[in-house]
Structure formats: structure tokens, C-alpha cells
XYZ file of N, CA and C in Angstrom:
477
model
N 5.483 14.838 4.295
C 6.006 13.490 4.405
C 7.120 13.506 5.445
N 7.023 12.619 6.423
C 8.016 12.543 7.469
C 9.286 11.824 7.028
N 10.316 11.974 7.821
C 11.604 11.345 7.524
C 11.469 9.823 7.468
N 10.728 9.253 8.407
C 10.559 7.799 8.422
C 9.828 7.318 7.179
N 8.822 8.069 6.736
C 8.107 7.686 5.523
C 9.026 7.763 4.311
N 9.848 8.797 4.261
C 10.784 8.950 3.146
C 11.748 7.767 3.116
N 12.252 7.381 4.284
C 13.156 6.241 4.351
C 12.449 4.951 3.936
N 11.212 4.809 4.376
C 10.448 3.607 4.039
C 10.181 3.549 2.533
N 9.801 4.675 1.942
C 9.575 4.723 0.501
C 10.857 4.376 -0.250
N 11.984 4.868 0.240
C 13.279 4.564 -0.405
C 13.594 3.074 -0.292
N 13.303 2.471 0.862
C 13.528 1.032 1.020
C 12.661 0.235 0.056
N 11.415 0.643 -0.086
C 10.519 -0.037 -1.026
C 11.048 0.127 -2.442
N 11.426 1.349 -2.789
C 11.980 1.620 -4.120
C 13.180 0.714 -4.383
N 14.110 0.674 -3.434
C 15.325 -0.132 -3.611
C 15.020 -1.619 -3.731
N 14.013 -2.087 -2.987
C 13.648 -3.503 -3.041
C 13.150 -3.900 -4.433
N 12.473 -2.974 -5.114
C 11.929 -3.285 -6.433
C 12.851 -2.872 -7.573
N 13.928 -2.186 -7.259
C 14.945 -1.855 -8.257
C 15.846 -3.077 -8.407
N 15.350 -4.055 -9.144
C 15.975 -5.387 -9.214
C 17.421 -5.371 -9.688
N 17.747 -4.495 -10.617
C 19.120 -4.462 -11.112
C 19.967 -3.403 -10.418
N 19.422 -2.770 -9.379
C 20.127 -1.770 -8.563
C 20.765 -0.650 -9.381
N 20.049 -0.222 -10.423
C 20.593 0.860 -11.248
C 20.056 2.234 -10.856
N 19.253 2.286 -9.775
C 18.736 3.559 -9.302
C 17.465 4.012 -9.991
N 16.886 3.121 -10.795
C 15.639 3.471 -11.476
C 14.756 2.232 -11.598
N 13.461 2.487 -11.806
C 12.503 1.400 -11.969
C 12.051 1.323 -13.416
N 12.104 0.133 -13.954
C 11.561 -0.107 -15.282
C 10.048 -0.209 -15.169
N 9.377 -0.353 -16.284
C 7.927 -0.512 -16.297
C 7.499 -1.708 -15.448
N 8.186 -2.835 -15.599
C 7.840 -4.034 -14.832
C 8.126 -3.864 -13.347
N 9.236 -3.229 -13.010
C 9.564 -2.987 -11.601
C 8.556 -2.042 -10.960
N 8.134 -1.013 -11.705
C 7.127 -0.082 -11.203
C 5.803 -0.812 -10.969
N 5.423 -1.679 -11.880
C 4.180 -2.450 -11.730
C 4.247 -3.325 -10.481
N 5.366 -3.982 -10.251
C 5.529 -4.843 -9.067
C 5.447 -4.015 -7.787
N 6.068 -2.839 -7.787
C 6.012 -1.960 -6.610
C 4.571 -1.553 -6.321
N 3.845 -1.147 -7.336
C 2.457 -0.716 -7.139
C 1.598 -1.859 -6.611
N 1.794 -3.046 -7.132
C 1.011 -4.203 -6.669
C 1.349 -4.546 -5.220
N 2.589 -4.345 -4.823
C 2.976 -4.619 -3.434
C 2.298 -3.652 -2.464
N 1.910 -2.498 -2.975
C 1.224 -1.507 -2.155
C -0.289 -1.708 -2.153
N -0.737 -2.783 -2.803
C -2.161 -3.086 -2.825
C -2.906 -2.457 -3.988
N -2.190 -1.809 -4.884
C -2.814 -1.214 -6.062
C -2.952 -2.281 -7.143
N -3.931 -2.094 -8.008
C -4.166 -3.066 -9.062
C -4.291 -2.359 -10.417
N -3.210 -1.724 -10.853
C -3.284 -0.991 -12.115
C -3.305 -1.927 -13.319
N -3.979 -1.487 -14.373
C -3.955 -2.223 -15.634
C -2.648 -1.890 -16.350
N -2.347 -2.613 -17.405
C -1.151 -2.332 -18.188
C -1.157 -0.920 -18.752
N -2.320 -0.483 -19.243
C -2.431 0.872 -19.783
C -2.208 1.925 -18.703
N -2.718 1.669 -17.492
C -2.524 2.617 -16.395
C -1.049 2.715 -16.015
N -0.354 1.591 -16.032
C 1.075 1.604 -15.697
C 1.853 2.393 -16.750
N 1.542 2.157 -18.027
C 2.206 2.916 -19.103
C 1.943 4.409 -18.953
N 0.703 4.768 -18.679
C 0.336 6.172 -18.507
C 1.049 6.775 -17.301
N 1.075 6.020 -16.203
C 1.751 6.497 -15.001
C 3.235 6.718 -15.258
N 3.874 5.769 -15.920
C 5.299 5.906 -16.224
C 5.538 7.166 -17.053
N 4.706 7.381 -18.045
C 4.844 8.565 -18.895
C 4.707 9.843 -18.073
N 3.750 9.848 -17.142
C 3.517 11.049 -16.327
C 4.599 11.278 -15.274
N 5.141 10.203 -14.710
C 6.152 10.333 -13.655
C 7.533 10.633 -14.228
N 7.839 10.072 -15.362
C 9.177 10.124 -15.945
C 9.498 11.523 -16.484
N 9.828 12.435 -15.570
C 10.034 13.831 -15.951
C 11.262 14.050 -16.836
N 12.273 13.183 -16.717
C 13.458 13.354 -17.570
C 13.375 12.548 -18.862
N 12.257 11.864 -19.056
C 11.937 11.126 -20.287
C 12.987 10.093 -20.685
N 13.527 9.382 -19.685
C 14.516 8.344 -19.993
C 13.904 6.940 -20.026
N 12.581 6.851 -19.840
C 11.908 5.563 -19.933
C 11.871 4.771 -18.639
N 12.345 5.360 -17.550
C 12.300 4.698 -16.246
C 12.022 5.754 -15.174
N 11.777 5.273 -13.949
C 11.431 6.174 -12.854
C 12.525 6.151 -11.800
N 13.124 7.311 -11.537
C 14.100 7.442 -10.476
C 13.360 7.761 -9.168
N 14.047 7.577 -8.041
C 13.408 7.783 -6.746
C 12.835 9.185 -6.609
N 13.573 10.214 -7.020
C 13.091 11.592 -6.890
C 11.788 11.792 -7.660
N 11.675 11.169 -8.830
C 10.450 11.290 -9.621
C 9.279 10.612 -8.897
N 9.521 9.424 -8.364
C 8.473 8.709 -7.637
C 8.060 9.490 -6.395
N 9.039 9.972 -5.660
C 8.771 10.727 -4.438
C 7.935 11.972 -4.723
N 8.263 12.700 -5.763
C 7.539 13.942 -6.054
C 6.079 13.672 -6.417
N 5.801 12.531 -6.998
C 4.427 12.193 -7.374
C 3.648 11.608 -6.196
N 4.280 10.782 -5.393
C 3.593 10.084 -4.303
C 3.449 10.928 -3.042
N 4.417 11.766 -2.746
C 4.422 12.469 -1.454
C 3.154 13.259 -1.142
N 2.480 13.891 -2.119
C 1.254 14.601 -1.741
C 0.143 13.691 -1.205
N 0.208 12.400 -1.521
C -0.836 11.467 -1.114
C -0.506 10.703 0.167
N 0.706 10.877 0.679
C 1.115 10.127 1.854
C 0.701 10.830 3.145
N 0.529 10.032 4.160
C 0.131 10.552 5.466
C 1.332 11.127 6.198
N 1.050 12.043 7.122
C 2.132 12.533 7.958
C 2.361 11.536 9.103
N 3.394 11.763 9.884
C 3.768 10.807 10.940
C 2.654 10.611 11.964
N 1.915 11.669 12.283
C 0.818 11.547 13.251
C -0.286 10.628 12.717
N -0.618 10.776 11.446
C -1.642 9.913 10.845
C -1.183 8.456 10.796
N 0.085 8.250 10.530
C 0.626 6.888 10.512
C 0.543 6.276 11.901
N 0.874 7.061 12.919
C 0.789 6.565 14.299
C -0.638 6.157 14.642
N -1.602 6.955 14.230
C -3.012 6.632 14.502
C -3.427 5.360 13.761
N -2.990 5.214 12.525
C -3.312 4.005 11.763
C -2.638 2.785 12.386
N -1.423 2.956 12.899
C -0.712 1.860 13.563
C -1.465 1.412 14.811
N -2.056 2.364 15.537
C -2.852 2.007 16.710
C -4.019 1.104 16.315
N -4.674 1.431 15.228
C -5.788 0.614 14.742
C -5.270 -0.759 14.312
N -4.136 -0.781 13.602
C -3.536 -2.047 13.168
C -3.267 -2.951 14.368
N -2.744 -2.376 15.432
C -2.414 -3.159 16.630
C -3.650 -3.754 17.305
N -4.810 -3.105 17.128
C -6.049 -3.674 17.663
C -6.384 -5.000 16.985
N -6.035 -5.120 15.726
C -6.276 -6.355 14.978
C -5.151 -7.372 15.173
N -3.924 -6.881 15.307
C -2.744 -7.743 15.472
C -2.666 -8.184 16.937
N -3.505 -9.137 17.286
C -3.695 -9.533 18.681
C -2.423 -10.061 19.344
N -1.573 -10.782 18.592
C -0.369 -11.342 19.206
C 0.849 -10.421 19.087
N 0.682 -9.275 18.408
C 1.743 -8.278 18.333
C 2.935 -8.663 17.482
N 2.749 -9.594 16.534
C 3.881 -10.018 15.712
C 4.069 -9.195 14.444
N 3.229 -8.163 14.250
C 3.371 -7.313 13.073
C 2.545 -7.759 11.885
N 1.715 -8.770 12.068
C 0.874 -9.284 10.988
C -0.505 -9.625 11.528
N -1.513 -9.461 10.689
C -2.872 -9.821 11.050
C -3.219 -11.105 10.307
N -3.504 -12.156 11.049
C -3.910 -13.424 10.434
C -5.417 -13.415 10.224
N -5.902 -14.396 9.483
C -7.345 -14.531 9.272
C -8.061 -14.713 10.612
N -7.486 -15.509 11.496
C -8.100 -15.750 12.801
C -8.172 -14.453 13.615
N -7.097 -13.662 13.580
C -7.091 -12.392 14.315
C -8.120 -11.429 13.738
N -8.222 -11.392 12.412
C -9.193 -10.523 11.771
C -10.614 -10.941 12.149
N -10.882 -12.244 12.095
C -12.213 -12.752 12.440
C -12.570 -12.426 13.892
N -11.639 -12.685 14.813
C -11.895 -12.398 16.239
C -12.125 -10.915 16.482
N -11.296 -10.082 15.872
C -11.411 -8.633 16.078
C -12.726 -8.095 15.537
N -13.109 -8.547 14.359
C -14.360 -8.079 13.773
C -15.556 -8.533 14.614
N -15.520 -9.768 15.093
C -16.600 -10.277 15.942
C -16.670 -9.485 17.243
N -15.512 -9.180 17.805
C -15.460 -8.421 19.058
C -16.033 -7.018 18.884
N -15.897 -6.465 17.678
C -16.436 -5.132 17.391
C -17.910 -5.185 16.983
N -18.489 -6.377 17.018
C -19.901 -6.516 16.677
C -20.180 -6.697 15.202
N -19.148 -7.054 14.436
C -19.286 -7.267 12.999
C -18.718 -8.629 12.602
N -19.359 -9.707 13.057
C -18.820 -11.027 12.713
C -18.840 -11.243 11.200
N -17.811 -11.938 10.718
C -17.674 -12.197 9.289
C -18.028 -13.643 8.977
N -18.652 -13.851 7.843
C -18.851 -15.217 7.373
C -17.517 -15.705 6.818
N -17.416 -16.994 6.593
C -16.190 -17.550 6.015
C -15.909 -16.921 4.651
N -16.951 -16.729 3.857
C -16.792 -16.140 2.520
C -16.286 -14.696 2.633
N -16.859 -13.925 3.562
C -16.419 -12.539 3.751
C -14.973 -12.480 4.234
N -14.634 -13.344 5.182
C -13.271 -13.385 5.713
C -12.268 -13.742 4.620
N -12.607 -14.746 3.839
C -11.730 -15.171 2.748
C -11.543 -14.046 1.731
N -12.628 -13.361 1.389
C -12.551 -12.261 0.422
C -11.694 -11.114 0.964
N -11.878 -10.764 2.242
C -11.075 -9.702 2.838
C -9.591 -10.057 2.851
N -9.294 -11.268 3.232
C -7.890 -11.693 3.266
C -7.292 -11.688 1.859
N -8.051 -12.157 0.889
C -7.552 -12.203 -0.491
C -7.261 -10.799 -0.998
N -8.143 -9.853 -0.679
C -7.944 -8.479 -1.131
C -6.758 -7.818 -0.425
N -6.642 -8.030 0.871
C -5.621 -7.330 1.654
C -4.235 -7.953 1.549
N -4.167 -9.266 1.493
C -2.883 -9.975 1.503
C -2.283 -10.003 0.097
N -1.754 -8.870 -0.335
C -1.283 -8.742 -1.713
C -0.028 -9.555 -2.011
N 0.763 -9.887 -1.000
C 1.960 -10.687 -1.263
C 1.702 -12.185 -1.096
N 0.486 -12.556 -0.688
C 0.097 -13.960 -0.619
C 0.752 -14.769 0.479
N 1.238 -14.122 1.538
C 1.907 -14.870 2.605
C 0.950 -15.372 3.683
N -0.354 -15.108 3.510
C -1.333 -15.601 4.461
C -1.605 -14.676 5.637
N -0.999 -13.505 5.631
C -1.201 -12.541 6.711
C -1.168 -11.132 6.123
N -1.714 -10.189 6.874
C -1.770 -8.798 6.429
C -0.710 -7.997 7.184
N 0.237 -7.434 6.447
C 1.273 -6.582 7.045
C 0.695 -5.180 7.247
N 1.442 -4.331 7.925
C 0.984 -2.955 8.122
C 0.837 -2.236 6.791
N 1.777 -2.442 5.871
C 1.705 -1.793 4.556
C 0.446 -2.236 3.823
N 0.150 -3.535 3.864
C -1.059 -4.040 3.217
C -2.314 -3.479 3.893
N -2.293 -3.414 5.218
C -3.412 -2.863 5.982
C -3.635 -1.395 5.597
N -2.557 -0.633 5.537
C -2.658 0.786 5.189
C -3.212 0.961 3.782
N -2.805 0.092 2.852
C -3.305 0.177 1.475
C -4.806 -0.087 1.422
N -5.268 -1.077 2.182
C -6.702 -1.383 2.219
C -7.478 -0.224 2.832
N -6.949 0.341 3.896
C -7.624 1.463 4.550
C -7.683 2.667 3.606
N -6.617 2.919 2.872
C -6.607 4.031 1.920
C -7.618 3.785 0.806
N -7.658 2.556 0.299
C -8.619 2.207 -0.741
C -10.042 2.369 -0.226
N -10.287 1.953 0.993
C -11.617 2.089 1.587
C -12.015 3.556 1.699
N -11.078 4.390 2.102
C -11.363 5.819 2.229
C -11.657 6.429 0.869
N -10.865 6.055 -0.140
C -11.081 6.563 -1.497
C -12.450 6.126 -2.005
N -12.788 4.854 -1.818
C -14.093 4.346 -2.255
C -15.235 5.023 -1.504
N -15.087 5.157 -0.191
C -16.127 5.749 0.639
C -16.373 7.210 0.271
N -15.288 7.940 0.086
C -15.398 9.369 -0.203
C -15.665 9.654 -1.676
N -15.465 8.626 -2.522
C -15.693 8.820 -3.946
C -14.716 9.796 -4.564
N -13.467 9.744 -4.115
C -12.456 10.682 -4.608
C -12.104 10.329 -6.052
N -12.306 11.262 -6.973
C -11.950 11.004 -8.371
C -10.451 11.162 -8.596
N -9.985 10.668 -9.728
C -8.596 10.898 -10.107
C -7.604 9.923 -9.520
N -8.063 8.864 -8.876
C -7.156 7.848 -8.344
C -7.507 6.491 -8.961
N -7.341 6.358 -10.271
C -7.778 5.134 -10.947
C -6.989 3.893 -10.545
N -5.818 4.042 -9.964
C -5.018 2.869 -9.602
C -5.608 2.096 -8.441
N -6.516 2.705 -7.700
C -7.098 2.039 -6.532
C -8.217 1.100 -6.921
N -8.575 1.027 -8.136
C -9.712 0.202 -8.558
C -9.278 -1.170 -8.954
């Protein structure tokens, strides 16, 4: 895990640590996971909290989250390559992919989307509901696609 990724993970952690106590409650952890494009059930969140919470205090501190997530994160080179792909879709360079940009890019690559397909893709990728796909949302979709394509077991949160 690169320094920039560590800083980014810490920023995400801090954003969801609503009471700024240095730990995530069950609800804060669920919100963080959903922001990353994951769709865990209540039982999965409870199980995850139990597995991550190494000091058994009922919440997740940054070090606990980092130790569990870091093996699954990309290195800086992989992030750069994914960013290059993201920029191919982000036609205006504003850091977000709109439905129109996604439709144009897919058509240009020889894979035109129907309105139903476009709507479904946007609904799946745009986890914060702002009408556009951020890099974090894009990366989550790409990771989910890779997990689904490769059939990697043991990642139930991606379903």
C-alpha cells in the first residue's frame, strides 16, 4: 500500500468517523463500506466488525481497518493505470464520469449501451447518488467486475 493510498484511506476513515472519536461504530462502518460501492448485509457488517475489532472494544480503529484492507488494495502503479482508464471515460476532465460521457465512451469503443443498460450501470456505480461516477466509485466497480469475472471466493461484501 502506497503512502497516498494510506492517506486516502485515513481521509475516508475520518470522514465516516462522525463523532471524531478515532473509531467507527457499526453504523459508521456500514456507511464507509457502502461509499466504497460494497453492499454488505446487516449480518455481514456484524461479522466483519467482529473479525476486524482485534481489541474487542466494539468499534473499529484506523489501524484495525488498515490491517484488514491493505492486502486487497492496489499499489501506486496499479492505481495510476486505473486512473488512465478513468480519464478515458472522463471526457471533460472534471474528475467525474457522467451518463453522457459513459454512453459516448462505450459507443466509441464499439459497445453502445441501451438506455436501460446505461441507467443500470449508473445506478450500480453511482453509490453516493450525485449523478456522476467518481474515481473511487469507478475503482469499486472495476474491482467488483474483476472479482465477479475471476470468481474469487471469500469476498462476500462485493455481492
